[in-house]
Each structure stands twice: as structure tokens, then as C-alpha cells.
mmCIF file of C-alpha atoms and ligand atoms in Angstrom:
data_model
loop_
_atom_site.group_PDB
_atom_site.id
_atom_site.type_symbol
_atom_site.label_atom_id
_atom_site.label_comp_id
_atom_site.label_asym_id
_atom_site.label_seq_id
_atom_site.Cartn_x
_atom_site.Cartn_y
_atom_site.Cartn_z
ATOM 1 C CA UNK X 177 70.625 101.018 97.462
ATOM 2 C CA UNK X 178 71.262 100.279 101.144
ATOM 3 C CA UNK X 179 67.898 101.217 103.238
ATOM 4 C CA UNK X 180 69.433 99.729 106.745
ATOM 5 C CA UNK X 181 72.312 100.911 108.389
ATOM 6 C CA UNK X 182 73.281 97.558 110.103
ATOM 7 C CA UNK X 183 73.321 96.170 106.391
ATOM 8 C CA UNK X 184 75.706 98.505 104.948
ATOM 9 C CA UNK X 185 77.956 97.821 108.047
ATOM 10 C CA UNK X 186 77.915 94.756 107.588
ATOM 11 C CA UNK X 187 78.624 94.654 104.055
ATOM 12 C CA UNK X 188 81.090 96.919 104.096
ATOM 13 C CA UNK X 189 83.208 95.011 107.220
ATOM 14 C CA UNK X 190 83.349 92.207 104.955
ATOM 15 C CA UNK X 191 84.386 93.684 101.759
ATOM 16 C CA UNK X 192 86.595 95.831 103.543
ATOM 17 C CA UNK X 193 88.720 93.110 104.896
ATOM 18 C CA UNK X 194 89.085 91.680 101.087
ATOM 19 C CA UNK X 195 90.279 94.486 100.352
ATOM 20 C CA UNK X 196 92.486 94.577 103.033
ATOM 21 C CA UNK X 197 94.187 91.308 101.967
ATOM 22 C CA UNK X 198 94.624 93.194 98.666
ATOM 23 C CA UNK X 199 96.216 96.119 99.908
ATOM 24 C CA UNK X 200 98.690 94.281 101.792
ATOM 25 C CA UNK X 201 99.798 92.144 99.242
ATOM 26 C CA UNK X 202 101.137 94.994 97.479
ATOM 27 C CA UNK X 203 105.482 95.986 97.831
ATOM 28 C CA UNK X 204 106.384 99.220 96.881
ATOM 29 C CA UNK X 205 108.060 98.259 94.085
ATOM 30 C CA UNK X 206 104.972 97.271 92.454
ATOM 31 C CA UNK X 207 103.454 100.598 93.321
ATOM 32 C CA UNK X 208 105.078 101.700 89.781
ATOM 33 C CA UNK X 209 102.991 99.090 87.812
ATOM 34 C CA UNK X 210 100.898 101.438 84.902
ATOM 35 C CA UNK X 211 97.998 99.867 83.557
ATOM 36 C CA UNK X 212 99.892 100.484 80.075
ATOM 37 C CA UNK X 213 102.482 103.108 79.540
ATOM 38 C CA UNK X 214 101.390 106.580 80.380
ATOM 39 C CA UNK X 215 98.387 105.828 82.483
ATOM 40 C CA UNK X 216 97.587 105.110 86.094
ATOM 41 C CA UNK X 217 99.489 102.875 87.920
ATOM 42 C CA UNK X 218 98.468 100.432 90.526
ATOM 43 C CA UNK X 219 99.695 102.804 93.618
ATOM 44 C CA UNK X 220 98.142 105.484 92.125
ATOM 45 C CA UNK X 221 94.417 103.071 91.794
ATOM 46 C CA UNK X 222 95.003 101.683 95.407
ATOM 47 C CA UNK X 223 95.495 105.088 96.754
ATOM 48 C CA UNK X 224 92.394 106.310 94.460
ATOM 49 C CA UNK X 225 90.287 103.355 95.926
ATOM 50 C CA UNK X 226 91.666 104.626 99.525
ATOM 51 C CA UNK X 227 91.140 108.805 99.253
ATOM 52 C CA UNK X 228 87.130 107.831 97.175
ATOM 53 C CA UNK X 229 85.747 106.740 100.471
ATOM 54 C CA UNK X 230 86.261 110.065 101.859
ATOM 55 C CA UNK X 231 83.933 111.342 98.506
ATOM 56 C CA UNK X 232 80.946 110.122 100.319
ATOM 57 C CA UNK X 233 81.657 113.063 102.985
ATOM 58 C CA UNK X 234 79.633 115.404 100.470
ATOM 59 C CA UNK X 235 76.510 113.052 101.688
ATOM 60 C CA UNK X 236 77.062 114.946 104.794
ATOM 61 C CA UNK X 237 79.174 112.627 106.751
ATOM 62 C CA UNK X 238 82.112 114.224 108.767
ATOM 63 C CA UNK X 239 85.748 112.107 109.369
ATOM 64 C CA UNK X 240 89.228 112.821 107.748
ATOM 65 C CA UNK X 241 90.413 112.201 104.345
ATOM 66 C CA UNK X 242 93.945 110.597 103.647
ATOM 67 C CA UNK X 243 96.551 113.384 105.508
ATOM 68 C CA UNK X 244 98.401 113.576 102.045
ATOM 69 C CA UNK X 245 95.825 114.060 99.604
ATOM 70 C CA UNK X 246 96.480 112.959 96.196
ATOM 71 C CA UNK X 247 99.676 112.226 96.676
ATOM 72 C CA UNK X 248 100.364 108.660 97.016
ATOM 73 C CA UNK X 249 102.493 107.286 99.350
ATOM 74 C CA UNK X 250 105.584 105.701 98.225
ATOM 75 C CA UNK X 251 105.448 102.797 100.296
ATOM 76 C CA UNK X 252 102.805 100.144 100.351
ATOM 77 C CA UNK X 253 102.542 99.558 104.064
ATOM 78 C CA UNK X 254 101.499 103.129 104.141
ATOM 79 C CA UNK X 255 98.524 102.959 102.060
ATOM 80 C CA UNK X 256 97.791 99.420 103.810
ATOM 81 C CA UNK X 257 97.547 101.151 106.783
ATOM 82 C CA UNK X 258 95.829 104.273 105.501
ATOM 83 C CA UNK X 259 93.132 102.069 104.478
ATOM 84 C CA UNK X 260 92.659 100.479 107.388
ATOM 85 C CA UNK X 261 92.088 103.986 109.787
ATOM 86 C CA UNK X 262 89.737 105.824 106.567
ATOM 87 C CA UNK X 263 87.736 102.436 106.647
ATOM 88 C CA UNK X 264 87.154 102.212 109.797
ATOM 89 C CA UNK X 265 86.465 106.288 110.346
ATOM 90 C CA UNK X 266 83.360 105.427 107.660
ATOM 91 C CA UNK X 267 82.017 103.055 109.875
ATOM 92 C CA UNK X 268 82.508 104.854 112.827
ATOM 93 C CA UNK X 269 80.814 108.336 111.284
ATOM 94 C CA UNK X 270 78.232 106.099 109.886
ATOM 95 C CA UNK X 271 77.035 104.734 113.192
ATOM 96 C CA UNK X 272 77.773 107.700 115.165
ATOM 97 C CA UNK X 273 75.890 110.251 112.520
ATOM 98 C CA UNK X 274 73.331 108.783 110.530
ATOM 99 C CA UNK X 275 70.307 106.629 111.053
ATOM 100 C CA UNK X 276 68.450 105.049 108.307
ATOM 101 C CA UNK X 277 66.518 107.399 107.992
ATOM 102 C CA UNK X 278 69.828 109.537 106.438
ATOM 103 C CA UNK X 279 70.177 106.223 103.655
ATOM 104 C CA UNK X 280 66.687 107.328 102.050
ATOM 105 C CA UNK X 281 67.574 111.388 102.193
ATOM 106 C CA UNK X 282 68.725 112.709 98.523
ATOM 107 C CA UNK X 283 71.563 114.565 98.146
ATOM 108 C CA UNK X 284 73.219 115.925 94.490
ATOM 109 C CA UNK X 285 75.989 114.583 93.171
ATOM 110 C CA UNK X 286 77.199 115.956 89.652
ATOM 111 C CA UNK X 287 73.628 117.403 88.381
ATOM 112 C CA UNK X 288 71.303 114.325 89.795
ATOM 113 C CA UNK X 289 69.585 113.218 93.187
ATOM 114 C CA UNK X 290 70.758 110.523 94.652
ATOM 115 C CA UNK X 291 69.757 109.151 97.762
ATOM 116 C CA UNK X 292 72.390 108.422 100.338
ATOM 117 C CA UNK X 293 71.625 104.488 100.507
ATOM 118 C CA UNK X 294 72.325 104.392 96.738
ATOM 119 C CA UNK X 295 75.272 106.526 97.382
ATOM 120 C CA UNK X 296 76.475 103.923 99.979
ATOM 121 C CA UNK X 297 76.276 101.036 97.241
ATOM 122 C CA UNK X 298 78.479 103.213 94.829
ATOM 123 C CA UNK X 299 80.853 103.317 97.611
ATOM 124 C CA UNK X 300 80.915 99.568 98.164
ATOM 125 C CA UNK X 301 80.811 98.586 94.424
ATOM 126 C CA UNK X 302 83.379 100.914 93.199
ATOM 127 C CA UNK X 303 85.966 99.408 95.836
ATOM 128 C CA UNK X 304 85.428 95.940 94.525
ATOM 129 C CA UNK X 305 85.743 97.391 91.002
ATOM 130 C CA UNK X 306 88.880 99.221 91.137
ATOM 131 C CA UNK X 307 90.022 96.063 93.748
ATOM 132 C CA UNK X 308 89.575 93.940 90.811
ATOM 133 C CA UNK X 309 91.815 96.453 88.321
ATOM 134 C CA UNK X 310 94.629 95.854 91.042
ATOM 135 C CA UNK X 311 94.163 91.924 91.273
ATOM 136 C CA UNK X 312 95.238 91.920 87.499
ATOM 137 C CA UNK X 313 97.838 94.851 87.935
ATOM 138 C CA UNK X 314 99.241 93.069 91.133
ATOM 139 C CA UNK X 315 99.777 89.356 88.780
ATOM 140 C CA UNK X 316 101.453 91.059 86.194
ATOM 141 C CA UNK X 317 104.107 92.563 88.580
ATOM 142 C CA UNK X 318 105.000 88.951 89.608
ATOM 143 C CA UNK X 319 103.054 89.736 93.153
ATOM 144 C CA UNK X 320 101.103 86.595 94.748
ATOM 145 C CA UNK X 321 97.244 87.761 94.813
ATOM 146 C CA UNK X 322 95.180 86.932 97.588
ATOM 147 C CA UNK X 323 91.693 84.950 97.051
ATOM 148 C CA UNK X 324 88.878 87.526 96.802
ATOM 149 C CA UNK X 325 85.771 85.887 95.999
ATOM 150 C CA UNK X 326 87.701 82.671 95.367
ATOM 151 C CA UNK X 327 90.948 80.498 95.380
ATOM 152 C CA UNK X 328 93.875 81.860 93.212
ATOM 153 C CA UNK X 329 95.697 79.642 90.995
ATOM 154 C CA UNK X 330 98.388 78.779 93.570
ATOM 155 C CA UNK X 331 95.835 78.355 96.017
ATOM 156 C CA UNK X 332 93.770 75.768 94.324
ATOM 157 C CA UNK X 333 97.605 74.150 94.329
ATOM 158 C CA UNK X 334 98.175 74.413 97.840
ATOM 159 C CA UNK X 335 94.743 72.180 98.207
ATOM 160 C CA UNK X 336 96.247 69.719 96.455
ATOM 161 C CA UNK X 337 93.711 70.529 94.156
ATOM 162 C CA UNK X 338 93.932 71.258 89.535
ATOM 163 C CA UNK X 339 93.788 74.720 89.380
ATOM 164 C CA UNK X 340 91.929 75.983 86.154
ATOM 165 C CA UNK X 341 94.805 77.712 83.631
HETATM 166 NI NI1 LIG N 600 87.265 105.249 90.524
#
């Protein structure tokens, strides 16, 4: 769990601009991409990823969920940018309504306590998790990934380097 503010900030500024690479790697075609017939797609899991920040409102935070709901956007750029403004509305609540103080207050989330710090880490680790579902999604609709926690396959290329199969 996160006990400091400043470290969740910065945490989540760093992971949030990974993610950002992701989400702007995507083309709307790709949007249609199911994780195998009859299941979620990958616009459907980026748009997920997007509207979960907004579950960490029921902490007690206050800022705007995405303006369409559940529905996901048909184009790409849209949930690129729809990132961007409910990322940056976390941070901004974050430092303009809690101190840390808030991180070690409980609050109940489907029958159990959990205390907002903790509830701040499920935040963080679930993006990289469902950020990770798309990486895969976004190769196997032909789309160039970008490097996350390190170089992609055409990347090691482009450094001239043997990139592992
Ligand atoms: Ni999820």
C-alpha cells in the first residue's frame, strides 16, 4: 500500500505515461480485436482500464468519470485522449483532497476494509495488468507496440542490436 502521497504521484506519473504510449498506439480498427471470439475486445479493455480509475471515487475522492460511460468510443484517439484528462483529474483530486493521512483511512469495498493507500496500489497495478492484456492484443492485430518496461522486438532491431524471438 502507498502511505505517502508524493509516492503515489510519483508512481503513478510514470506509469501513466507508459500507458500513454500504449493507448496511442492503438487505430480504431484494432479497437475490434476480441481476446477470442465472443469476449472482450481490446477497445472495450482500454476503455475498461480508462473508466476503473474513476472506481477509486468510492474512496471518497471527487473528479469526473469518462462523459460516455461504458460505452466505448469508436475511435482510438478518443480514448487516448480520455485517458490523458481522467489521469490527470486523479492526480489533481489527489493533491487537492487528500493528505496522507486519507492513504491509511479504511474504506469498504465489496464486504472488506481496505485502506485507501492499498486501494491506490490496486489502482496502479491493475493498469499495468490490463496494459499488459492490450500489449499482446495490440501484436496480434499487426499494431507496432511500444516498449513498456523494455525494448520490443523491432526495437532491439532499430539498435542494431539481436532481438530475442
Ligand atoms: Ni479490470
Amino acid at each position: 500500500m502507498f502511505v505517502k502521497i508524493d509516492e503515489f504521484m510519483e508512481a503513478w506519473t510514470e506509469e501513466s505515461k507508459l500507458t500513454e504510449r500504449v493507448m496511442e498506439a492503438l487505430t480504431d480498427a484494432s479497437l475490434s480485436r476480441p481476446v477470442i471470439e465472443g469476449r472482450r475486445t481490446l477497445g472495450q479493455i482500454a476503455w475498461h482500464l480508462v473508466g476503473s480509475i474513476h472506481y477509486i471515487t468510492h474512496c471518497g475522492l471527487e473528479f469526473a468519470g469518462p462523459a460516455s460511460g461504458e460505452q466505448v468510443p469508436a475511435s482510438a484517439a478518443e480514448i487516448a485522449k480520455e485517458y490523458r484528462r481522467i489521469s490527470g483529474a486523479l492526480l489533481e483530486a489527489i493533491r487537492s483532497q487528500w493528505t496522507d493521512e486519507h492513504l491509511r483511512a479504511a474504506t469498504e469495498i465489496a464486504g472488506e476494509m481496505w485502506s485507501n493507500g492499498a486501494s491506490l496500489r490496486f489502482t496502479l497495478m491493475h493498469q499495468a495488468h490490463h496494459r499488459g492484456q492490450m500489449s499482446v492484443l495490440m501484436r496480434q492485430a499487426g499494431l507496432r507496440v511500444p516498449d513498456i518496461y523494455g525494448p520490443t522486438y523491432e526495437s532491439w532491431i532499430e539498435q542494431g542490436m539481436e532481438p530475442l524471438a
